Short mmCIF file of C-alpha atoms and ligand atoms in Angstrom, two decimals:
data_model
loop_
_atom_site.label_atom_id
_atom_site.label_comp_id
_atom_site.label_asym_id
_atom_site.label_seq_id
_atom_site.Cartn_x
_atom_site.Cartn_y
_atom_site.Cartn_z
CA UNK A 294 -123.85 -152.17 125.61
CA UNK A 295 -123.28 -151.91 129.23
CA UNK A 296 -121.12 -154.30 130.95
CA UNK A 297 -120.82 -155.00 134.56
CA UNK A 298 -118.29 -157.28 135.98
CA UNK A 299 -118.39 -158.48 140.10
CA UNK A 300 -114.80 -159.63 141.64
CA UNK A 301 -111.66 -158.02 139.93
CA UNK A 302 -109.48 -161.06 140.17
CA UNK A 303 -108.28 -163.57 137.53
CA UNK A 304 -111.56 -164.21 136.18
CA UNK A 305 -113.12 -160.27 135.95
CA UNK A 306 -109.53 -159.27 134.18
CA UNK A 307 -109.51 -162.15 131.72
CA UNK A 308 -113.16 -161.19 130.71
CA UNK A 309 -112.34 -157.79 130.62
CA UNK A 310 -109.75 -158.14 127.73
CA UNK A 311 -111.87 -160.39 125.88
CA UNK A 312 -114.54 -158.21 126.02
CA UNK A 313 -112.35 -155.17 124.77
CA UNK A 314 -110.32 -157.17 122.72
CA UNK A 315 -114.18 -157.03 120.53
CA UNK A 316 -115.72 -154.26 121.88
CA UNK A 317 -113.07 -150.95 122.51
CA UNK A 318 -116.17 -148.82 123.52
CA UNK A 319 -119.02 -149.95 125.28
CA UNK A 320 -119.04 -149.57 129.19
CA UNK A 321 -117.47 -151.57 131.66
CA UNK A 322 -118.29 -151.07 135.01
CA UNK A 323 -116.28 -153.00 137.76
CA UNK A 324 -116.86 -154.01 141.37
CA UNK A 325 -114.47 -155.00 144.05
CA UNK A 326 -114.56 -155.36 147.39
CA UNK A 327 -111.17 -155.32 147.78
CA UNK A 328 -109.08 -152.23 148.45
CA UNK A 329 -105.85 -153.16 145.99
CA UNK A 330 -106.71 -154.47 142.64
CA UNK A 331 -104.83 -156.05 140.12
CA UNK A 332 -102.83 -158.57 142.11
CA UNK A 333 -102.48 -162.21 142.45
CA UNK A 334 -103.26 -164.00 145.48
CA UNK A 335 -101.42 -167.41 144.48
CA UNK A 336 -98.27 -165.12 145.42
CA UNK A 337 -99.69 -163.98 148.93
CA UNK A 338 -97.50 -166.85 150.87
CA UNK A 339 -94.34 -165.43 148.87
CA UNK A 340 -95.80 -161.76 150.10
CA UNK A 341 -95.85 -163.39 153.34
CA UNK A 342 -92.41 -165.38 153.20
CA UNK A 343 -90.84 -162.10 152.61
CA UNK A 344 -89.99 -163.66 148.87
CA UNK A 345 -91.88 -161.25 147.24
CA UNK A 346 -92.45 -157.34 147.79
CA UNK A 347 -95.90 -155.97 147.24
CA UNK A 348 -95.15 -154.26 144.40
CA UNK A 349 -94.24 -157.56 142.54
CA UNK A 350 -97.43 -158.97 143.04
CA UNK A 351 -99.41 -157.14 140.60
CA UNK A 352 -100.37 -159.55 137.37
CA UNK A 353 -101.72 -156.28 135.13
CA UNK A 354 -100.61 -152.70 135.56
CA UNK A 355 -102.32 -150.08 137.60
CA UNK A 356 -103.07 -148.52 134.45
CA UNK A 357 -105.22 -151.38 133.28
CA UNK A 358 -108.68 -149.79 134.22
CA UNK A 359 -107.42 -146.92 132.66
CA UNK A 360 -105.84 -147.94 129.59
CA UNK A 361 -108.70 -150.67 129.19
CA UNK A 362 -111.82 -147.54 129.41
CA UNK A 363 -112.90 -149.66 132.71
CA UNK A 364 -114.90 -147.66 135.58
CA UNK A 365 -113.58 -149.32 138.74
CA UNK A 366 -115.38 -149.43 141.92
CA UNK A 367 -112.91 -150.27 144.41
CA UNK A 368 -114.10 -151.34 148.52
CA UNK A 369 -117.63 -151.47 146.71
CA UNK A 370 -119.58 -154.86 147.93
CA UNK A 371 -122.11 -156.21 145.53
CA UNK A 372 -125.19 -156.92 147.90
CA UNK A 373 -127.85 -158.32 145.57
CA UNK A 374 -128.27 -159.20 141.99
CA UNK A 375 -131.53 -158.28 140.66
CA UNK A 376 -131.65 -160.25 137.32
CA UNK A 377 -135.80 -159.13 136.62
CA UNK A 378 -134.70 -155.47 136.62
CA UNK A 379 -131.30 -156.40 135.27
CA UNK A 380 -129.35 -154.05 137.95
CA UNK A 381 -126.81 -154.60 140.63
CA UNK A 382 -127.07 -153.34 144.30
CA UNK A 383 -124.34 -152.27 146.35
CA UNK A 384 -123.46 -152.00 149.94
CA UNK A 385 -123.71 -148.23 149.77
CA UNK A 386 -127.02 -148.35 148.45
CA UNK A 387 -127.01 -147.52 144.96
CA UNK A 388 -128.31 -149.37 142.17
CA UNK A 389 -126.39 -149.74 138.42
CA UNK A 390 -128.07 -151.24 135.45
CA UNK A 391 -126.35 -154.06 133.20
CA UNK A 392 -126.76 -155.15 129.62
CA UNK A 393 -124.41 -158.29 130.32
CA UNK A 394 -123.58 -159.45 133.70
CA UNK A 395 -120.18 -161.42 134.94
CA UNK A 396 -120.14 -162.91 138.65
CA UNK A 397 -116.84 -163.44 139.29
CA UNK A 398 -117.06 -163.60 142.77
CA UNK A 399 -114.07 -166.08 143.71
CA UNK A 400 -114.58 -168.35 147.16
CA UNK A 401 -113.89 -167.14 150.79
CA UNK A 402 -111.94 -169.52 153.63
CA UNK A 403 -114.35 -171.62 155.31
CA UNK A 404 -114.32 -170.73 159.00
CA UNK A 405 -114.40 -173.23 162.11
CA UNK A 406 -117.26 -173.18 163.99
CA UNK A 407 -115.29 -173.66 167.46
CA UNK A 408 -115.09 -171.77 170.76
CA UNK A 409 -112.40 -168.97 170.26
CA UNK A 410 -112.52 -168.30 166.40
CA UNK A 411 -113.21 -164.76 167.27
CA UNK A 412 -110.09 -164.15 168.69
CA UNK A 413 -107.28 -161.89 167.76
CA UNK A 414 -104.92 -163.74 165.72
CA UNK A 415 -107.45 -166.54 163.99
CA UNK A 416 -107.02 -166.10 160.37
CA UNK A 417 -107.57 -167.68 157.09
CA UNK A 418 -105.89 -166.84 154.00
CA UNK A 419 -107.67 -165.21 150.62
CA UNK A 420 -107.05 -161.50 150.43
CA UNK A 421 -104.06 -158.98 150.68
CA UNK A 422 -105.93 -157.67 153.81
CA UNK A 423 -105.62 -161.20 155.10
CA UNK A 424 -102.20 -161.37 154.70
CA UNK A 425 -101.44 -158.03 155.72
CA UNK A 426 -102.81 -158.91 159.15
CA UNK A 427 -101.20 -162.24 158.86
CA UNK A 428 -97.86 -160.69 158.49
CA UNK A 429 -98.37 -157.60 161.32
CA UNK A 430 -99.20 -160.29 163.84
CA UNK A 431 -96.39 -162.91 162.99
CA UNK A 432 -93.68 -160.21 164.41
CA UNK A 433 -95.77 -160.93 168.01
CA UNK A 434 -95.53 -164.62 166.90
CA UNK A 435 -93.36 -167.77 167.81
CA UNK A 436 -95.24 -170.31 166.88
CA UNK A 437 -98.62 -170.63 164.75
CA UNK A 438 -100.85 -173.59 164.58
CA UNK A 439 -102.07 -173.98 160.77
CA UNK A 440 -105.43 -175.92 161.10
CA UNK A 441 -105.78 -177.83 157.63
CA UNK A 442 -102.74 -179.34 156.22
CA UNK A 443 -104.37 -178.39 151.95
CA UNK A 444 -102.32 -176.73 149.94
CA UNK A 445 -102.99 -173.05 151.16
CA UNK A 446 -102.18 -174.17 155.30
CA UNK A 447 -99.39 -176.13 153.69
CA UNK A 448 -98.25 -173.04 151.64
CA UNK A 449 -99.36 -170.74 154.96
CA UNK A 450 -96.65 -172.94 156.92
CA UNK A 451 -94.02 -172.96 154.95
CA UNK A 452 -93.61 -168.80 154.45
CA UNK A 453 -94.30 -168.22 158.71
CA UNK A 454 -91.42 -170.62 158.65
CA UNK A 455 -89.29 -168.47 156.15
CA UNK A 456 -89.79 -165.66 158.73
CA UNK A 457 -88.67 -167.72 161.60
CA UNK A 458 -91.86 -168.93 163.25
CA UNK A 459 -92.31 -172.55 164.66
CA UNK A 460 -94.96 -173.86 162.70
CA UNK A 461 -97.67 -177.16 163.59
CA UNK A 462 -100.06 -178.48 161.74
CA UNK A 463 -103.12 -180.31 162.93
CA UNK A 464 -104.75 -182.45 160.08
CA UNK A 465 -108.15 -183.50 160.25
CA UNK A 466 -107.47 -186.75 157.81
CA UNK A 467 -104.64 -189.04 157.78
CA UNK A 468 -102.17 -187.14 155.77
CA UNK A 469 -101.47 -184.08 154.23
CA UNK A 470 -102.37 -182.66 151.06
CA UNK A 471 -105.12 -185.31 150.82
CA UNK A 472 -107.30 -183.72 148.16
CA UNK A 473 -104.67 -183.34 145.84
CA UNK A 474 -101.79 -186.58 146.80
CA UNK A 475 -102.31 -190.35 147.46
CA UNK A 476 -100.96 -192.18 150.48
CA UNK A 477 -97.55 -192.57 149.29
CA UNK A 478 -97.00 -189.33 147.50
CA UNK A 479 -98.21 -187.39 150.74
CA UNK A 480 -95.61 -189.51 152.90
CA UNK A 481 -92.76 -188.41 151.02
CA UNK A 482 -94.11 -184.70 151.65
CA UNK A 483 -94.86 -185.09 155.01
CA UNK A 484 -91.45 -186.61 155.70
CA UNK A 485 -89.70 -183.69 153.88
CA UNK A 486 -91.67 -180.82 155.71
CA UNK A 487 -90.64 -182.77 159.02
CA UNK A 488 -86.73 -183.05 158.42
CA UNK A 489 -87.03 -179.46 157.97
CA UNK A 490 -88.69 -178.54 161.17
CA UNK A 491 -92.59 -178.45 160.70
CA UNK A 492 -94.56 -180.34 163.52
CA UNK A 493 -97.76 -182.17 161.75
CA UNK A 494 -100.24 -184.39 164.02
CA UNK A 495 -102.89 -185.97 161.49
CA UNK A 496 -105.94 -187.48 162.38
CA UNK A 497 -106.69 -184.52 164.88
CA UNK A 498 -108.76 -181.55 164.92
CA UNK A 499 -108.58 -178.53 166.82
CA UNK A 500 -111.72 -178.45 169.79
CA UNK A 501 -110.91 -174.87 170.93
CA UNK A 502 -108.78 -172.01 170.58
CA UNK A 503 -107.47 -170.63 173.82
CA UNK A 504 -106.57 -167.14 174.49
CA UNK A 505 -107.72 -164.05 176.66
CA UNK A 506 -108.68 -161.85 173.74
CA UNK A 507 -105.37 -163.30 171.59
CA UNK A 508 -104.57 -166.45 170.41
CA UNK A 509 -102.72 -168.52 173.55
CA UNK A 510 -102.97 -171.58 172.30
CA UNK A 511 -105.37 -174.56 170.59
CA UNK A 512 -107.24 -177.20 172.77
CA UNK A 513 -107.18 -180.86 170.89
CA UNK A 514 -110.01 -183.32 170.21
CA UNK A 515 -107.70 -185.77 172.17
CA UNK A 516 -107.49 -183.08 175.22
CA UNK A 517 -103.69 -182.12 174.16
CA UNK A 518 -103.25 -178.53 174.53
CA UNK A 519 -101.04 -176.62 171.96
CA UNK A 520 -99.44 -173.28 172.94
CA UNK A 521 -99.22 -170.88 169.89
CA UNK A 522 -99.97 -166.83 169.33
CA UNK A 523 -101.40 -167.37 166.13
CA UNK A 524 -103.83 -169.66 164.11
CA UNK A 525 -104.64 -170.27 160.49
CA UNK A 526 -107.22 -172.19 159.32
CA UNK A 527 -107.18 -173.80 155.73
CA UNK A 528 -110.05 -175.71 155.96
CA UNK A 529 -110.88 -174.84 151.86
CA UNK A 530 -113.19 -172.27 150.22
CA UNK A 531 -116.70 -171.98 149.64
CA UNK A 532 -117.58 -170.22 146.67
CA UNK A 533 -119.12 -166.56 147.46
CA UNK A 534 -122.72 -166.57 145.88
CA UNK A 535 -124.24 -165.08 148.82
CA UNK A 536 -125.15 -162.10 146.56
CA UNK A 537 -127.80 -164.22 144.36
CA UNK A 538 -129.19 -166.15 146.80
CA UNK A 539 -132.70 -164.68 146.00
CA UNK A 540 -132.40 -165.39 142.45
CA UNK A 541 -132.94 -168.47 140.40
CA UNK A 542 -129.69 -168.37 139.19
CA UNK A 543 -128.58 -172.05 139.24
CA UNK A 544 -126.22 -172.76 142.09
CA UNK A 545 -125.10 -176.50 142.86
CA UNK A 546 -121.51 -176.90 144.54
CA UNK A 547 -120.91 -173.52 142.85
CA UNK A 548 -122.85 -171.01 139.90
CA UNK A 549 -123.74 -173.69 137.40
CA UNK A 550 -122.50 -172.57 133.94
CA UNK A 551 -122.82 -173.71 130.59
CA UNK A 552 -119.93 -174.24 127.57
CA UNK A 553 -120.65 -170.49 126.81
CA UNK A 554 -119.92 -169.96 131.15
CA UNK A 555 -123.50 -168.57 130.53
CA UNK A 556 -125.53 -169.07 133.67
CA UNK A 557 -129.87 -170.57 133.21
CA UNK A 558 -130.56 -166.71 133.42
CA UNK A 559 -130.56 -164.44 130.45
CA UNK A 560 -127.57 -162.12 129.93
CA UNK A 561 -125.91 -163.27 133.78
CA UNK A 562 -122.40 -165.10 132.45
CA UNK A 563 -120.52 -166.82 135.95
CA UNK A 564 -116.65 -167.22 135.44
CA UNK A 565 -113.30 -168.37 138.43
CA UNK A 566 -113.65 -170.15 141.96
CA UNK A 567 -117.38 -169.49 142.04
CA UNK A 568 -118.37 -171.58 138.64
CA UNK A 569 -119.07 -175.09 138.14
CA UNK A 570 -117.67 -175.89 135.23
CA UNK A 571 -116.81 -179.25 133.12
CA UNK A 572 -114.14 -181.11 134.01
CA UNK A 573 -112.24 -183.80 131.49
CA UNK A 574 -110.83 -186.06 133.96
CA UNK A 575 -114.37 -186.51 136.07
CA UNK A 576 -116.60 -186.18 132.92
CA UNK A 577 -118.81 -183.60 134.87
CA UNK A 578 -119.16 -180.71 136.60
CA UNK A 579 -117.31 -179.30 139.90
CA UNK A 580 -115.24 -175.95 140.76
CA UNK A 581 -111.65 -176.50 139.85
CA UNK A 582 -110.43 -173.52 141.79
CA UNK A 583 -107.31 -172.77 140.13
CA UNK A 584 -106.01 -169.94 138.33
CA UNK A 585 -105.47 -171.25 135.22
CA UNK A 586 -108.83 -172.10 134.67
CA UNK A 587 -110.23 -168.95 136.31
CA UNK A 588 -108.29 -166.91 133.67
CA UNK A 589 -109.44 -169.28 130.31
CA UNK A 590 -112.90 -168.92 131.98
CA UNK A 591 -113.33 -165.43 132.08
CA UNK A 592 -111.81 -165.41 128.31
CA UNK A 593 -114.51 -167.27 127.29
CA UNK A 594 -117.11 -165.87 129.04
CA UNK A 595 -115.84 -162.30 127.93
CA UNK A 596 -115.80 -163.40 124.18
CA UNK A 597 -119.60 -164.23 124.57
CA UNK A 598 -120.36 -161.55 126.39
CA UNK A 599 -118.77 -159.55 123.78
CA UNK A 600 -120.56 -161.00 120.93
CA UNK A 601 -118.11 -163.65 119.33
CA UNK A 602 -119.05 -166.94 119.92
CA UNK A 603 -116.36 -169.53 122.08
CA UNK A 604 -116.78 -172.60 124.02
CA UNK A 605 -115.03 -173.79 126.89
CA UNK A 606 -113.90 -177.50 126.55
CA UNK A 607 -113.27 -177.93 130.17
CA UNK A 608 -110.32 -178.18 132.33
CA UNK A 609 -108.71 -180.50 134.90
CA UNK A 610 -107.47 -179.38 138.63
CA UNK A 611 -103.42 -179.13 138.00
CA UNK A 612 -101.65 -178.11 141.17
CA UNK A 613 -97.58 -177.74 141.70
CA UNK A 614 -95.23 -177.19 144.76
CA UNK A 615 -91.94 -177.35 146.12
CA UNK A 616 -91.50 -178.45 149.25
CA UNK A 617 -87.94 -177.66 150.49
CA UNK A 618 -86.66 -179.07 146.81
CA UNK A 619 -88.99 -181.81 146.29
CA UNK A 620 -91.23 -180.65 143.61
CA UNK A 621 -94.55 -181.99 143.85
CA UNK A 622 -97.36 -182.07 140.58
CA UNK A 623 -100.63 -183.59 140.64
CA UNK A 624 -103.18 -183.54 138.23
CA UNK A 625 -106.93 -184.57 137.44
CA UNK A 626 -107.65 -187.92 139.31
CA UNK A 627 -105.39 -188.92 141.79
CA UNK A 628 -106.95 -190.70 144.55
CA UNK A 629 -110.15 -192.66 142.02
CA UNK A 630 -113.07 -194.11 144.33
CA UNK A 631 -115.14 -196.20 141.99
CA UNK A 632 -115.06 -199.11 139.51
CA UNK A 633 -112.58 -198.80 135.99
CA UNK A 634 -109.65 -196.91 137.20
CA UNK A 635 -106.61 -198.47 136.77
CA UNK A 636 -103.22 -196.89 138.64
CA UNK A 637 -99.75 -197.54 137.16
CA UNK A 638 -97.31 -196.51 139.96
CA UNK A 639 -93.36 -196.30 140.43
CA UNK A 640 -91.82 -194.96 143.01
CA UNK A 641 -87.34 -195.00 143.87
CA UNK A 642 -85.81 -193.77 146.61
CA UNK A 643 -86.33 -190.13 145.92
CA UNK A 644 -89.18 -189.78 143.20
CA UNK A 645 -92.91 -191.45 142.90
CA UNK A 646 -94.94 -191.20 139.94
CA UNK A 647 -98.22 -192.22 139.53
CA UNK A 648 -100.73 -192.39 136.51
CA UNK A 649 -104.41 -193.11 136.22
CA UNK A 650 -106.47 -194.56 133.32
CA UNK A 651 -109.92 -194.60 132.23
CA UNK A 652 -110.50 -196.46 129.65
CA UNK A 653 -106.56 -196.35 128.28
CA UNK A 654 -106.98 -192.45 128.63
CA UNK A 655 -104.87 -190.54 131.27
CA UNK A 656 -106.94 -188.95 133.95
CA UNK A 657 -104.92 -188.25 136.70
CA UNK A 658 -101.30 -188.01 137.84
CA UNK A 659 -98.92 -187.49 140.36
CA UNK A 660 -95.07 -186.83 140.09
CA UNK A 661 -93.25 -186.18 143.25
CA UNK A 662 -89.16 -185.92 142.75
CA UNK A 663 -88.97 -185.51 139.16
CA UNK A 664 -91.73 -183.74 137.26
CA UNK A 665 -90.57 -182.98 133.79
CA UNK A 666 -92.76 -185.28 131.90
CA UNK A 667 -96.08 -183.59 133.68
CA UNK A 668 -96.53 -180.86 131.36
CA UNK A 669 -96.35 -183.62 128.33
CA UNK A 670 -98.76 -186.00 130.35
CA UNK A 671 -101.44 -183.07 130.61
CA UNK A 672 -101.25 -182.74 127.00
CA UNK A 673 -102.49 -185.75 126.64
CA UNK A 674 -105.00 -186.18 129.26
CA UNK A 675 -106.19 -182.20 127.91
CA UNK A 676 -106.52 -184.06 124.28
CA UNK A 677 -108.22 -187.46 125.79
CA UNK A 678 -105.77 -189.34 123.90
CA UNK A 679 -105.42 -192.95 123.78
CA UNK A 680 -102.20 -193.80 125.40
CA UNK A 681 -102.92 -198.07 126.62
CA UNK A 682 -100.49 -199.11 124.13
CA UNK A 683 -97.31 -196.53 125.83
CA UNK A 684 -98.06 -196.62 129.21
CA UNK A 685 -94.78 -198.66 130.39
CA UNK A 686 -93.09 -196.17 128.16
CA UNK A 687 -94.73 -193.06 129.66
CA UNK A 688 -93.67 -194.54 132.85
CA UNK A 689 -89.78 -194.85 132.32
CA UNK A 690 -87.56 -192.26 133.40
CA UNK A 691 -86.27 -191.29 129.89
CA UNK A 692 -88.42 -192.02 126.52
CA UNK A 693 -87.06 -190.86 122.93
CA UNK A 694 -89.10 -187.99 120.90
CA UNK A 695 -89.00 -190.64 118.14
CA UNK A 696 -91.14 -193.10 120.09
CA UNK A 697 -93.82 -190.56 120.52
CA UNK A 698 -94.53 -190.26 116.69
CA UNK A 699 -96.87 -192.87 116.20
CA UNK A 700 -98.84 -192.02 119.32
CA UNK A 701 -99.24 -188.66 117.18
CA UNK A 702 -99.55 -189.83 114.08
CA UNK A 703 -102.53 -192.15 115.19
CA UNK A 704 -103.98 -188.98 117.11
CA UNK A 705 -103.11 -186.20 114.21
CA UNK A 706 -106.45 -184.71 114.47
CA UNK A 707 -105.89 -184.10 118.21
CA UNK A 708 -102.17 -182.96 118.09
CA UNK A 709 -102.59 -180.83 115.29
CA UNK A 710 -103.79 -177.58 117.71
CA UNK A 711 -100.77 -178.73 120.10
CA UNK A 712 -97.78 -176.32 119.98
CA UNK A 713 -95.10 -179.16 118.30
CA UNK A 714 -91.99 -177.71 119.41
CA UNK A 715 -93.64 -177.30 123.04
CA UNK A 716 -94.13 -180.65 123.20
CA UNK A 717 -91.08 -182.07 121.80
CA UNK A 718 -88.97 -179.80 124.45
CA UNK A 719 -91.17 -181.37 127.52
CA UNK A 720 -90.76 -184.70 125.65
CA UNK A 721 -87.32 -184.78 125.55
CA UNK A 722 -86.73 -183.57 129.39
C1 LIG B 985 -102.87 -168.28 149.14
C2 LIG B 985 -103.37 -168.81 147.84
C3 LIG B 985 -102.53 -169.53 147.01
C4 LIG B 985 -102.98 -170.02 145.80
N1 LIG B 985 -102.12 -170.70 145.00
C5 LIG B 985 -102.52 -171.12 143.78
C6 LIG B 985 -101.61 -171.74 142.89
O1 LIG B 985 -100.45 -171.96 143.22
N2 LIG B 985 -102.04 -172.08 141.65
C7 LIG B 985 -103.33 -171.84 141.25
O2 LIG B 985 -103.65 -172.14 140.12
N3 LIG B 985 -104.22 -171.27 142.07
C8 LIG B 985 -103.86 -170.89 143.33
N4 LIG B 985 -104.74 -170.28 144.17
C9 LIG B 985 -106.15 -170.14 143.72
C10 LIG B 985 -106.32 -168.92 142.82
O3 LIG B 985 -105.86 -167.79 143.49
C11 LIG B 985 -107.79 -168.78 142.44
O4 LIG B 985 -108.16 -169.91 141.67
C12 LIG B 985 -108.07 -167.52 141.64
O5 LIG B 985 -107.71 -166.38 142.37
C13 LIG B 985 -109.56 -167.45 141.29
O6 LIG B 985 -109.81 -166.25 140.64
P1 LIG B 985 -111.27 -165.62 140.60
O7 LIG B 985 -111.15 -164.41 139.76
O8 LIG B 985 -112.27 -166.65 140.28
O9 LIG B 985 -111.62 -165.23 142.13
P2 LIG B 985 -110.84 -164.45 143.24
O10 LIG B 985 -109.38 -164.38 142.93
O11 LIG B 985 -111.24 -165.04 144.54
O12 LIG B 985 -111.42 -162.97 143.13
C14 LIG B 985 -112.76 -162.68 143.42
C15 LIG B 985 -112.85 -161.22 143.79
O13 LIG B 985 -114.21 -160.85 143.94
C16 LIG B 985 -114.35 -160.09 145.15
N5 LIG B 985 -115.73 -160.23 145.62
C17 LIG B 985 -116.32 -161.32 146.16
N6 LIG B 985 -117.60 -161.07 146.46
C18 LIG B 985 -117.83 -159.78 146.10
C19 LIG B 985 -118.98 -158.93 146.15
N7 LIG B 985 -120.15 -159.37 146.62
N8 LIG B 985 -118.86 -157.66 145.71
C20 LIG B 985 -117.67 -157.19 145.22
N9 LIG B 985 -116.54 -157.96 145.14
C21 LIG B 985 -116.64 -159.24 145.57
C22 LIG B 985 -113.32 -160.72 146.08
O14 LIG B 985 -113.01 -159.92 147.18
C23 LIG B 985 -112.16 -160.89 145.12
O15 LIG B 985 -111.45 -159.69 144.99
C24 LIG B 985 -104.33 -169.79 145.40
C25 LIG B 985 -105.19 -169.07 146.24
C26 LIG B 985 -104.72 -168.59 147.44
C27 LIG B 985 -105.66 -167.81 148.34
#
């Protein structure tokens, strides 16, 4: 058996070890564009912040290729996929044969289409080169306008303002973190990243970035002018599948892939930011780009492709922050547009939570202040459970371990996989 894997991230690691943990001696070939392999990007802003060195970002040793029999092809691009002649083409021009195939491609910043986007200093954030660059041009910095206010500008902002730069933030919509928070959640982080010195203007986009050659500033679709040396944009991601485009590999918002992350063509498996995958709290398919699920993805995709059969149940978008102390967790559905939602809310002075039910199941939540029940709440919107009958009690700040019993025993056949003493320590919190 030969094995290829594209993209060397979360997803092309996970499969890797499922793949060996079946398999210690077939081939596996794998491609990366990328120069350093091995790390993780969700700790680039900490890279950035000067939190973390680069050493620390590595999630597998250097070793791993090694120790794992894995043939790595580092700063090699993946041009085409040729799924008739089952072979891979590179940027170089040469041509390797699969048996199985993993795209694991991840997603790339979107770029602005404005005047100026060329310019030196424009950025978005994905790679270590990105925030290399990022990081060289910040000590020529004062103040950088983050265009976006998601949670990679967001994240972008707050480490140039560890290192001392004046950051702004010009979002599109009415608040930040939009995709992730509701109106009231977002106003408590927007109010927090204010006291501590970020400048935010929503309901604005950027027209033009100014500059002779570098960044000098950003032009305003009200006709305000901005001066700053450098911009980021965190617009989002589209998911790279530029390299089957002349395939019939199924693409919709990203690689369609079934239970077995097997794509409609034969021996091609899809895995990470570039698969659409199921999701529990929508009840169909999108791209939750998240690490978590990139990593269980490629698992399951690597057992398969290995020979062992495993299915992937789904998985929910789960995102966590701190913002200056005020940890932030939202999960599944949090802002529902449609009929048979209903939204429990309770916010104090200093904390908000927020749950929301389909049909007396959790979906989504939010917990802004205090967050120690979220890990217990995901359990149960992971396991679908029934929970109409202890929602005012899933709501209050402090519940007993003792009233959770007959939630369990009623839902045995669900809480039996679920790690008991795990869930009686988040319980109890
Ligand atoms: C700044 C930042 C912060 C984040 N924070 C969080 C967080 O807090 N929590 C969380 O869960 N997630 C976070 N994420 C998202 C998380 O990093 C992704 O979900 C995860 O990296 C996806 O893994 P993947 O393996 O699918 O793809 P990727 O990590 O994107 O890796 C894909 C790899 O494939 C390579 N590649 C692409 N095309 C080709 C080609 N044609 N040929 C060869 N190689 C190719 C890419 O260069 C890349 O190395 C963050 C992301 C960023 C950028």
């Amino acid at each position: 058996m030969r094995y290829i894997i594209i993209g060397g991230s979360a997803a092309g690691v996970s499969t890797i070890e499922a793949i060996r943990s079946l398999d210690r001696t077939s081939q596996i070939e794998l491609f990366t564009d990328e120069e350093t392999p091995l790390y993780s990007r969700v700790l680039l802003t900490y890279y950035i912040a000067g939190a973390l060195p680069k050493e620390e970002l590595h999630f597998r040793p250097l070793e791993f290729f090694k120790e794992n029999g894995v043939t790595p092809h580092l700063q090699t691009r993946v041009k085409t996929v040729s799924p008739d002649s089952k072979s891979i083409q590179t940027e170089d021009g040469k041509d390797y044969t699969y048996d199985r195939l993993l795209i694991a491609t991840g997603s790339s910043p979107k770029m602005l289409d404005i005047p100026g986007v060329d310019k030196e200093g424009v950025y978005g954030l994905r790679k270590m080169e990105h925030a290399q660059k990022i990081l060289e041009h910040s000590e020529k910095t004062n103040t950088v306008c983050i265009l976006g206010g998601g949670l990679i500008g967001l994240r972008d902002g707050y480490a140039l303002a560890a290192r001392g730069l004046k950051v702004k933030m010009i979002v599109k919509s009415n608040r930040v973190l939009s995709q992730m928070l509701d109106e009231e959640s977002s106003a408590m982080v927007q109010e927090r990243l204010q006291e501590h010195g970020m400048e935010i203007e929503t309901g604005r986009d950027a027209v033009e970035i100014l500059g002779k050659g570098t960044v000098a500033g950003v032009v305003l679709d009200n006709g305000e002018e901005l001066g700053c040396q450098m911009v980021i944009i965190g617009k989002g991601v589209d998911p790279n599948v530029g390299l089957i485009a002349s395939t019939r590999i199924e693409v919709k918002e990203g690689i369609v892939a079934d239970e077995h992350m097997r794509t409609n063509v034969p021996d091609i498996y899809v895995a990470g930011d570039v698969a659409e995958t199921y999701d529990i709290s929508r009840d169909r398919t999108v791209i939750n780009a998240i690490w978590p699920c990139a990593f269980e993805q490629g698992r399951i995709a690597g057992l398969n492709m290995g020979g062992q059969e495993a299915k992937y149940v789904g998985s929910f978008r789960m995102n966590s922050l701190d913002i200056y102390g005020l940890p932030v967790i939202s999960m599944g559905v949090t802002r529902p547009d449609g009929e048979g939602f209903q939204q429990v809310e309770r916010k104090t002075k200093s904390t908000y939570r927020k749950l929301v039910l389909r049909d007396g199941r959790i979906v989504g939540a939010i917990f802004v202040g205090q967050v120690q029940k979220a890990g217990f709440l995901s359990t149960l919107l992971r396991k679908r459970v029934n929970v109409s009958d202890y929602v005012p009690y899933l709501m209050s700040d402090r519940f007993n371990v003792a009233d959770l019993l007959p939630l369990m025993r009623q839902n045995a056949e669900k809480f039996r996989e679920i790690e008991y003493r795990e869930l009686f320590a988040s319980a109890s919190q």
